[in-house]
Amino acid sequence: MSDAAQVPLILASASPRRLALLQQIGIDPRHLIPADLDETPQRGETPRALAVRLARLKAKAVRDQADGQADLAPCVVLAADTVVAVGRRILPKAETIDQAEACLGLLSGRGHRVYTGLAVALPGGGLRHKIVETRVRFKKLSRQEGDDYLASGEWRGKAGGYAIQGLAGAFVVKLVGSYPNVVGLPLYETMSLLSSAGIDVRTLWRDPLHLPA
């Protein structure tokens, strides 16, 4: 995208998936600044509450950072946090093969929910948020399917140990709700939240030069 297509937006994430989803709807953030936070759930915290809390904290932390730097302010900050849960059990972002195997065991043959908290922090202190929920069901995995997926390494760093846009898409037998929410950024709700913050995404659509190839 050209510089003219950029909006005064900071994406509080280093996720290439979230960036690609934003670019899909014609938005190229001016800056990518991940927030460094402790993402450990609080005692008794529900998956929904965790996703909202972390999204809000990320947005506020990066907005506070931007406010202190002349080359960043004033900007709108968009943050998101995705949580995968089976019932009230929050699945980790798998970093070890044991964690990934445990996640697959919980997901196999069951329904689970994917929550993404969205938050937009405005210059001057305003903060708005949304929560989006998608229901997903996996097929019952055979031992060989599980072993082959674990061998792929694709699970590493993924909430719930899988990425629906990758190999694990072959395991999904049912999805109710937003597909991009499971990837990491629900587009309809993101566009709505940014519009409420004064970023009119659709104005970028009128110039084909500003759209992704």
PDB file of C-alpha atoms in Angstrom:
ATOM      1  CA  MET A   1       0.000   0.000   0.000  1.00  0.00           C
ATOM      2  CA  SER A   2       1.059   3.592  -0.536  1.00  0.00           C
ATOM      3  CA  ASP A   3       1.671   6.034   2.272  1.00  0.00           C
ATOM      4  CA  ALA A   4      -1.579   7.781   1.423  1.00  0.00           C
ATOM      5  CA  ALA A   5      -3.473   4.615   2.317  1.00  0.00           C
ATOM      6  CA  GLN A   6      -2.048   4.525   5.809  1.00  0.00           C
ATOM      7  CA  VAL A   7      -4.191   5.678   8.675  1.00  0.00           C
ATOM      8  CA  PRO A   8      -2.886   7.161  11.940  1.00  0.00           C
ATOM      9  CA  LEU A   9      -3.169   3.742  13.568  1.00  0.00           C
ATOM     10  CA  ILE A  10      -0.859   1.706  15.771  1.00  0.00           C
ATOM     11  CA  LEU A  11      -1.456  -2.046  15.867  1.00  0.00           C
ATOM     12  CA  ALA A  12      -0.465  -3.238  19.333  1.00  0.00           C
ATOM     13  CA  SER A  13       0.716  -6.589  18.008  1.00  0.00           C
ATOM     14  CA  ALA A  14       3.554  -8.217  16.114  1.00  0.00           C
ATOM     15  CA  SER A  15       1.229 -10.896  14.723  1.00  0.00           C
ATOM     16  CA  PRO A  16       1.599 -11.283  10.953  1.00  0.00           C
ATOM     17  CA  ARG A  17      -1.895 -12.788  10.878  1.00  0.00           C
ATOM     18  CA  ARG A  18      -3.512  -9.719  12.418  1.00  0.00           C
ATOM     19  CA  LEU A  19      -1.580  -7.411  10.129  1.00  0.00           C
ATOM     20  CA  ALA A  20      -2.641  -9.415   7.063  1.00  0.00           C
ATOM     21  CA  LEU A  21      -6.280  -9.331   8.152  1.00  0.00           C
ATOM     22  CA  LEU A  22      -6.167  -5.548   8.605  1.00  0.00           C
ATOM     23  CA  GLN A  23      -4.586  -5.147   5.201  1.00  0.00           C
ATOM     24  CA  GLN A  24      -7.318  -7.349   3.737  1.00  0.00           C
ATOM     25  CA  ILE A  25      -9.852  -4.621   4.567  1.00  0.00           C
ATOM     26  CA  GLY A  26      -7.631  -1.835   3.282  1.00  0.00           C
ATOM     27  CA  ILE A  27      -5.857  -0.718   6.445  1.00  0.00           C
ATOM     28  CA  ASP A  28      -2.085  -0.472   6.733  1.00  0.00           C
ATOM     29  CA  PRO A  29      -1.147   0.563  10.288  1.00  0.00           C
ATOM     30  CA  ARG A  30       1.437   3.296  10.577  1.00  0.00           C
ATOM     31  CA  HIS A  31       3.271   1.431  13.342  1.00  0.00           C
ATOM     32  CA  LEU A  32       3.407  -2.080  14.827  1.00  0.00           C
ATOM     33  CA  ILE A  33       4.186  -1.967  18.540  1.00  0.00           C
ATOM     34  CA  PRO A  34       3.545  -5.150  20.519  1.00  0.00           C
ATOM     35  CA  ALA A  35       2.630  -4.746  24.174  1.00  0.00           C
ATOM     36  CA  ASP A  36       4.771  -6.714  26.616  1.00  0.00           C
ATOM     37  CA  LEU A  37       2.350  -7.928  29.283  1.00  0.00           C
ATOM     38  CA  ASP A  38       1.916 -10.821  31.679  1.00  0.00           C
ATOM     39  CA  GLU A  39      -0.962 -12.728  30.069  1.00  0.00           C
ATOM     40  CA  THR A  40      -1.508 -15.135  32.962  1.00  0.00           C
ATOM     41  CA  PRO A  41      -5.223 -15.498  33.771  1.00  0.00           C
ATOM     42  CA  GLN A  42      -6.275 -14.181  37.144  1.00  0.00           C
ATOM     43  CA  ARG A  43      -7.743 -16.586  39.651  1.00  0.00           C
ATOM     44  CA  GLY A  44     -11.318 -17.425  38.690  1.00  0.00           C
ATOM     45  CA  GLU A  45     -11.139 -15.306  35.518  1.00  0.00           C
ATOM     46  CA  THR A  46     -13.383 -16.470  32.688  1.00  0.00           C
ATOM     47  CA  PRO A  47     -12.050 -16.803  29.128  1.00  0.00           C
ATOM     48  CA  ARG A  48     -14.264 -13.918  27.979  1.00  0.00           C
ATOM     49  CA  ALA A  49     -13.086 -11.642  30.794  1.00  0.00           C
ATOM     50  CA  LEU A  50      -9.442 -12.521  30.127  1.00  0.00           C
ATOM     51  CA  ALA A  51      -9.680 -11.613  26.427  1.00  0.00           C
ATOM     52  CA  VAL A  52     -11.262  -8.245  27.229  1.00  0.00           C
ATOM     53  CA  ARG A  53      -8.859  -7.416  30.053  1.00  0.00           C
ATOM     54  CA  LEU A  54      -5.752  -8.176  28.033  1.00  0.00           C
ATOM     55  CA  ALA A  55      -6.972  -6.299  24.957  1.00  0.00           C
ATOM     56  CA  ARG A  56      -7.699  -3.220  27.052  1.00  0.00           C
ATOM     57  CA  LEU A  57      -4.365  -3.424  28.868  1.00  0.00           C
ATOM     58  CA  LYS A  58      -2.469  -3.786  25.574  1.00  0.00           C
ATOM     59  CA  ALA A  59      -4.241  -0.827  24.011  1.00  0.00           C
ATOM     60  CA  LYS A  60      -3.662   1.376  27.045  1.00  0.00           C
ATOM     61  CA  ALA A  61       0.011   0.372  27.427  1.00  0.00           C
ATOM     62  CA  VAL A  62       0.843   1.166  23.813  1.00  0.00           C
ATOM     63  CA  ARG A  63      -1.230   4.373  23.830  1.00  0.00           C
ATOM     64  CA  ASP A  64       0.667   5.547  26.933  1.00  0.00           C
ATOM     65  CA  GLN A  65       3.938   4.757  25.152  1.00  0.00           C
ATOM     66  CA  ALA A  66       2.835   6.610  22.022  1.00  0.00           C
ATOM     67  CA  ASP A  67       1.695   9.658  23.986  1.00  0.00           C
ATOM     68  CA  GLY A  68       5.255  10.082  25.221  1.00  0.00           C
ATOM     69  CA  GLN A  69       6.824  10.132  21.748  1.00  0.00           C
ATOM     70  CA  ALA A  70       6.328  13.002  19.338  1.00  0.00           C
ATOM     71  CA  ASP A  71       6.808  10.771  16.290  1.00  0.00           C
ATOM     72  CA  LEU A  72       3.959   8.485  17.390  1.00  0.00           C
ATOM     73  CA  ALA A  73       1.350  10.817  18.859  1.00  0.00           C
ATOM     74  CA  PRO A  74      -1.429  11.409  18.241  1.00  0.00           C
ATOM     75  CA  CYS A  75      -2.455   7.947  17.086  1.00  0.00           C
ATOM     76  CA  VAL A  76      -5.300   5.536  17.583  1.00  0.00           C
ATOM     77  CA  VAL A  77      -4.176   2.191  19.040  1.00  0.00           C
ATOM     78  CA  LEU A  78      -5.861  -1.090  18.111  1.00  0.00           C
ATOM     79  CA  ALA A  79      -5.213  -4.115  20.321  1.00  0.00           C
ATOM     80  CA  ALA A  80      -6.587  -7.639  20.315  1.00  0.00           C
ATOM     81  CA  ASP A  81      -6.245 -10.760  22.400  1.00  0.00           C
ATOM     82  CA  THR A  82      -7.512 -14.198  21.403  1.00  0.00           C
ATOM     83  CA  VAL A  83      -8.386 -16.878  23.945  1.00  0.00           C
ATOM     84  CA  VAL A  84      -9.324 -20.493  23.160  1.00  0.00           C
ATOM     85  CA  ALA A  85     -11.398 -22.283  25.785  1.00  0.00           C
ATOM     86  CA  VAL A  86     -13.083 -25.608  26.387  1.00  0.00           C
ATOM     87  CA  GLY A  87     -15.859 -24.717  28.803  1.00  0.00           C
ATOM     88  CA  ARG A  88     -14.238 -22.441  31.377  1.00  0.00           C
ATOM     89  CA  ARG A  89     -10.826 -24.014  30.822  1.00  0.00           C
ATOM     90  CA  ILE A  90      -8.440 -21.603  29.108  1.00  0.00           C
ATOM     91  CA  LEU A  91      -6.029 -23.307  26.739  1.00  0.00           C
ATOM     92  CA  PRO A  92      -2.468 -21.963  26.611  1.00  0.00           C
ATOM     93  CA  LYS A  93      -0.494 -20.594  23.721  1.00  0.00           C
ATOM     94  CA  ALA A  94       1.362 -23.839  23.156  1.00  0.00           C
ATOM     95  CA  GLU A  95       5.129 -23.478  23.461  1.00  0.00           C
ATOM     96  CA  THR A  96       6.062 -27.117  24.136  1.00  0.00           C
ATOM     97  CA  ILE A  97       4.989 -30.316  22.453  1.00  0.00           C
ATOM     98  CA  ASP A  98       3.459 -31.497  25.736  1.00  0.00           C
ATOM     99  CA  GLN A  99       1.243 -28.402  25.847  1.00  0.00           C
ATOM    100  CA  ALA A 100       0.246 -28.868  22.212  1.00  0.00           C
ATOM    101  CA  GLU A 101      -0.575 -32.535  22.791  1.00  0.00           C
ATOM    102  CA  ALA A 102      -2.720 -31.651  25.800  1.00  0.00           C
ATOM    103  CA  CYS A 103      -4.578 -29.026  23.756  1.00  0.00           C
ATOM    104  CA  LEU A 104      -5.266 -31.499  20.946  1.00  0.00           C
ATOM    105  CA  GLY A 105      -6.570 -34.006  23.464  1.00  0.00           C
ATOM    106  CA  LEU A 106      -9.051 -31.463  24.800  1.00  0.00           C
ATOM    107  CA  LEU A 107     -10.131 -30.254  21.348  1.00  0.00           C
ATOM    108  CA  SER A 108     -10.480 -33.654  19.674  1.00  0.00           C
ATOM    109  CA  GLY A 109     -14.128 -34.517  19.055  1.00  0.00           C
ATOM    110  CA  ARG A 110     -15.360 -31.555  21.120  1.00  0.00           C
ATOM    111  CA  GLY A 111     -16.699 -28.085  20.655  1.00  0.00           C
ATOM    112  CA  HIS A 112     -14.703 -25.144  21.911  1.00  0.00           C
ATOM    113  CA  ARG A 113     -15.005 -21.372  21.869  1.00  0.00           C
ATOM    114  CA  VAL A 114     -12.643 -18.740  20.559  1.00  0.00           C
ATOM    115  CA  TYR A 115     -12.909 -15.287  22.129  1.00  0.00           C
ATOM    116  CA  THR A 116     -11.181 -12.209  20.794  1.00  0.00           C
ATOM    117  CA  GLY A 117     -11.172  -9.061  22.841  1.00  0.00           C
ATOM    118  CA  LEU A 118     -10.770  -5.892  20.790  1.00  0.00           C
ATOM    119  CA  ALA A 119      -9.803  -2.528  22.230  1.00  0.00           C
ATOM    120  CA  VAL A 120      -9.229   0.874  20.692  1.00  0.00           C
ATOM    121  CA  ALA A 121      -7.395   3.533  22.685  1.00  0.00           C
ATOM    122  CA  LEU A 122      -7.908   7.112  21.579  1.00  0.00           C
ATOM    123  CA  PRO A 123      -5.574  10.081  21.968  1.00  0.00           C
ATOM    124  CA  GLY A 124      -6.461  11.836  25.193  1.00  0.00           C
ATOM    125  CA  GLY A 125      -7.562   8.803  27.150  1.00  0.00           C
ATOM    126  CA  GLY A 126     -10.700   7.279  25.610  1.00  0.00           C
ATOM    127  CA  LEU A 127     -10.862   3.474  25.493  1.00  0.00           C
ATOM    128  CA  ARG A 128     -13.497   1.332  23.757  1.00  0.00           C
ATOM    129  CA  HIS A 129     -13.763  -2.423  23.513  1.00  0.00           C
ATOM    130  CA  LYS A 130     -15.723  -5.324  22.064  1.00  0.00           C
ATOM    131  CA  ILE A 131     -15.712  -9.081  22.611  1.00  0.00           C
ATOM    132  CA  VAL A 132     -16.339 -11.561  19.802  1.00  0.00           C
ATOM    133  CA  GLU A 133     -17.108 -15.260  20.246  1.00  0.00           C
ATOM    134  CA  THR A 134     -16.906 -18.064  17.685  1.00  0.00           C
ATOM    135  CA  ARG A 135     -17.862 -21.687  18.313  1.00  0.00           C
ATOM    136  CA  VAL A 136     -15.725 -24.351  16.677  1.00  0.00           C
ATOM    137  CA  ARG A 137     -15.920 -28.155  16.688  1.00  0.00           C
ATOM    138  CA  PHE A 138     -13.048 -30.493  15.836  1.00  0.00           C
ATOM    139  CA  LYS A 139     -13.419 -33.981  14.433  1.00  0.00           C
ATOM    140  CA  LYS A 140     -12.343 -36.881  16.608  1.00  0.00           C
ATOM    141  CA  LEU A 141      -8.635 -37.131  15.874  1.00  0.00           C
ATOM    142  CA  SER A 142      -6.900 -40.444  15.379  1.00  0.00           C
ATOM    143  CA  ARG A 143      -3.591 -41.017  17.110  1.00  0.00           C
ATOM    144  CA  GLN A 144      -1.811 -40.774  13.743  1.00  0.00           C
ATOM    145  CA  GLU A 145      -3.515 -37.467  12.888  1.00  0.00           C
ATOM    146  CA  GLY A 146      -2.471 -36.036  16.210  1.00  0.00           C
ATOM    147  CA  ASP A 147       1.098 -37.256  15.880  1.00  0.00           C
ATOM    148  CA  ASP A 148       1.401 -35.907  12.339  1.00  0.00           C
ATOM    149  CA  TYR A 149       0.090 -32.499  13.383  1.00  0.00           C
ATOM    150  CA  LEU A 150       2.436 -32.339  16.356  1.00  0.00           C
ATOM    151  CA  ALA A 151       5.346 -33.245  14.067  1.00  0.00           C
ATOM    152  CA  SER A 152       4.500 -30.280  11.826  1.00  0.00           C
ATOM    153  CA  GLY A 153       5.378 -27.786  14.556  1.00  0.00           C
ATOM    154  CA  GLU A 154       2.616 -25.486  13.345  1.00  0.00           C
ATOM    155  CA  TRP A 155       1.088 -25.402  16.824  1.00  0.00           C
ATOM    156  CA  ARG A 156       3.979 -23.458  18.324  1.00  0.00           C
ATOM    157  CA  GLY A 157       2.911 -20.119  19.813  1.00  0.00           C
ATOM    158  CA  LYS A 158      -0.725 -20.621  18.816  1.00  0.00           C
ATOM    159  CA  ALA A 159      -3.604 -20.157  21.251  1.00  0.00           C
ATOM    160  CA  GLY A 160      -5.081 -23.598  21.818  1.00  0.00           C
ATOM    161  CA  GLY A 161      -2.203 -25.138  19.875  1.00  0.00           C
ATOM    162  CA  TYR A 162      -3.625 -24.620  16.420  1.00  0.00           C
ATOM    163  CA  ALA A 163      -4.116 -22.159  13.567  1.00  0.00           C
ATOM    164  CA  ILE A 164      -7.381 -22.588  11.696  1.00  0.00           C
ATOM    165  CA  GLN A 165      -5.888 -21.017   8.566  1.00  0.00           C
ATOM    166  CA  GLY A 166      -3.221 -23.736   8.514  1.00  0.00           C
ATOM    167  CA  LEU A 167      -3.131 -27.516   8.675  1.00  0.00           C
ATOM    168  CA  ALA A 168      -5.613 -27.694  11.551  1.00  0.00           C
ATOM    169  CA  GLY A 169      -8.305 -26.309   9.259  1.00  0.00           C
ATOM    170  CA  ALA A 170      -8.695 -29.921   8.133  1.00  0.00           C
ATOM    171  CA  PHE A 171      -9.916 -30.827  11.638  1.00  0.00           C
ATOM    172  CA  VAL A 172     -12.802 -28.336  11.754  1.00  0.00           C
ATOM    173  CA  VAL A 173     -16.209 -29.918  11.174  1.00  0.00           C
ATOM    174  CA  LYS A 174     -18.336 -26.978  12.317  1.00  0.00           C
ATOM    175  CA  LEU A 175     -17.886 -23.260  12.869  1.00  0.00           C
ATOM    176  CA  VAL A 176     -20.520 -20.829  14.089  1.00  0.00           C
ATOM    177  CA  GLY A 177     -19.599 -17.150  14.012  1.00  0.00           C
ATOM    178  CA  SER A 178     -16.699 -15.182  12.615  1.00  0.00           C
ATOM    179  CA  TYR A 179     -13.955 -17.158  10.846  1.00  0.00           C
ATOM    180  CA  PRO A 180     -11.394 -14.290  10.967  1.00  0.00           C
ATOM    181  CA  ASN A 181     -12.051 -14.121  14.708  1.00  0.00           C
ATOM    182  CA  VAL A 182     -10.492 -17.586  15.001  1.00  0.00           C
ATOM    183  CA  VAL A 183      -7.546 -16.443  12.881  1.00  0.00           C
ATOM    184  CA  GLY A 184      -7.037 -13.586  15.333  1.00  0.00           C
ATOM    185  CA  LEU A 185      -8.999 -10.499  14.292  1.00  0.00           C
ATOM    186  CA  PRO A 186     -12.777 -10.353  13.641  1.00  0.00           C
ATOM    187  CA  LEU A 187     -13.039  -7.976  10.698  1.00  0.00           C
ATOM    188  CA  TYR A 188     -16.624  -6.729  10.953  1.00  0.00           C
ATOM    189  CA  GLU A 189     -16.247  -5.832  14.607  1.00  0.00           C
ATOM    190  CA  THR A 190     -12.784  -4.325  14.065  1.00  0.00           C
ATOM    191  CA  MET A 191     -14.104  -2.120  11.289  1.00  0.00           C
ATOM    192  CA  SER A 192     -17.038  -1.055  13.466  1.00  0.00           C
ATOM    193  CA  LEU A 193     -14.792  -0.204  16.402  1.00  0.00           C
ATOM    194  CA  LEU A 194     -12.363   1.773  14.254  1.00  0.00           C
ATOM    195  CA  SER A 195     -15.237   3.650  12.623  1.00  0.00           C
ATOM    196  CA  SER A 196     -16.490   4.647  16.069  1.00  0.00           C
ATOM    197  CA  ALA A 197     -12.972   6.003  16.719  1.00  0.00           C
ATOM    198  CA  GLY A 198     -13.135   8.200  13.623  1.00  0.00           C
ATOM    199  CA  ILE A 199     -11.270   6.014  11.143  1.00  0.00           C
ATOM    200  CA  ASP A 200     -13.485   5.643   8.092  1.00  0.00           C
ATOM    201  CA  VAL A 201     -12.102   2.522   6.460  1.00  0.00           C
ATOM    202  CA  ARG A 202     -14.398   2.665   3.463  1.00  0.00           C
ATOM    203  CA  THR A 203     -12.923   5.936   2.218  1.00  0.00           C
ATOM    204  CA  LEU A 204      -9.792   3.943   1.358  1.00  0.00           C
ATOM    205  CA  TRP A 205     -11.799   1.609  -0.873  1.00  0.00           C
ATOM    206  CA  ARG A 206     -12.588   4.375  -3.362  1.00  0.00           C
ATOM    207  CA  ASP A 207      -9.020   4.438  -4.642  1.00  0.00           C
ATOM    208  CA  PRO A 208      -7.951   1.055  -6.083  1.00  0.00           C
ATOM    209  CA  LEU A 209      -4.300   2.053  -5.673  1.00  0.00           C
ATOM    210  CA  HIS A 210      -4.782   1.842  -1.921  1.00  0.00           C
ATOM    211  CA  LEU A 211      -6.102  -1.712  -1.885  1.00  0.00           C
ATOM    212  CA  PRO A 212      -3.984  -4.839  -1.404  1.00  0.00           C
ATOM    213  CA  ALA A 213      -3.055  -6.713  -4.557  1.00  0.00           C
TER     214      ALA A 213
END
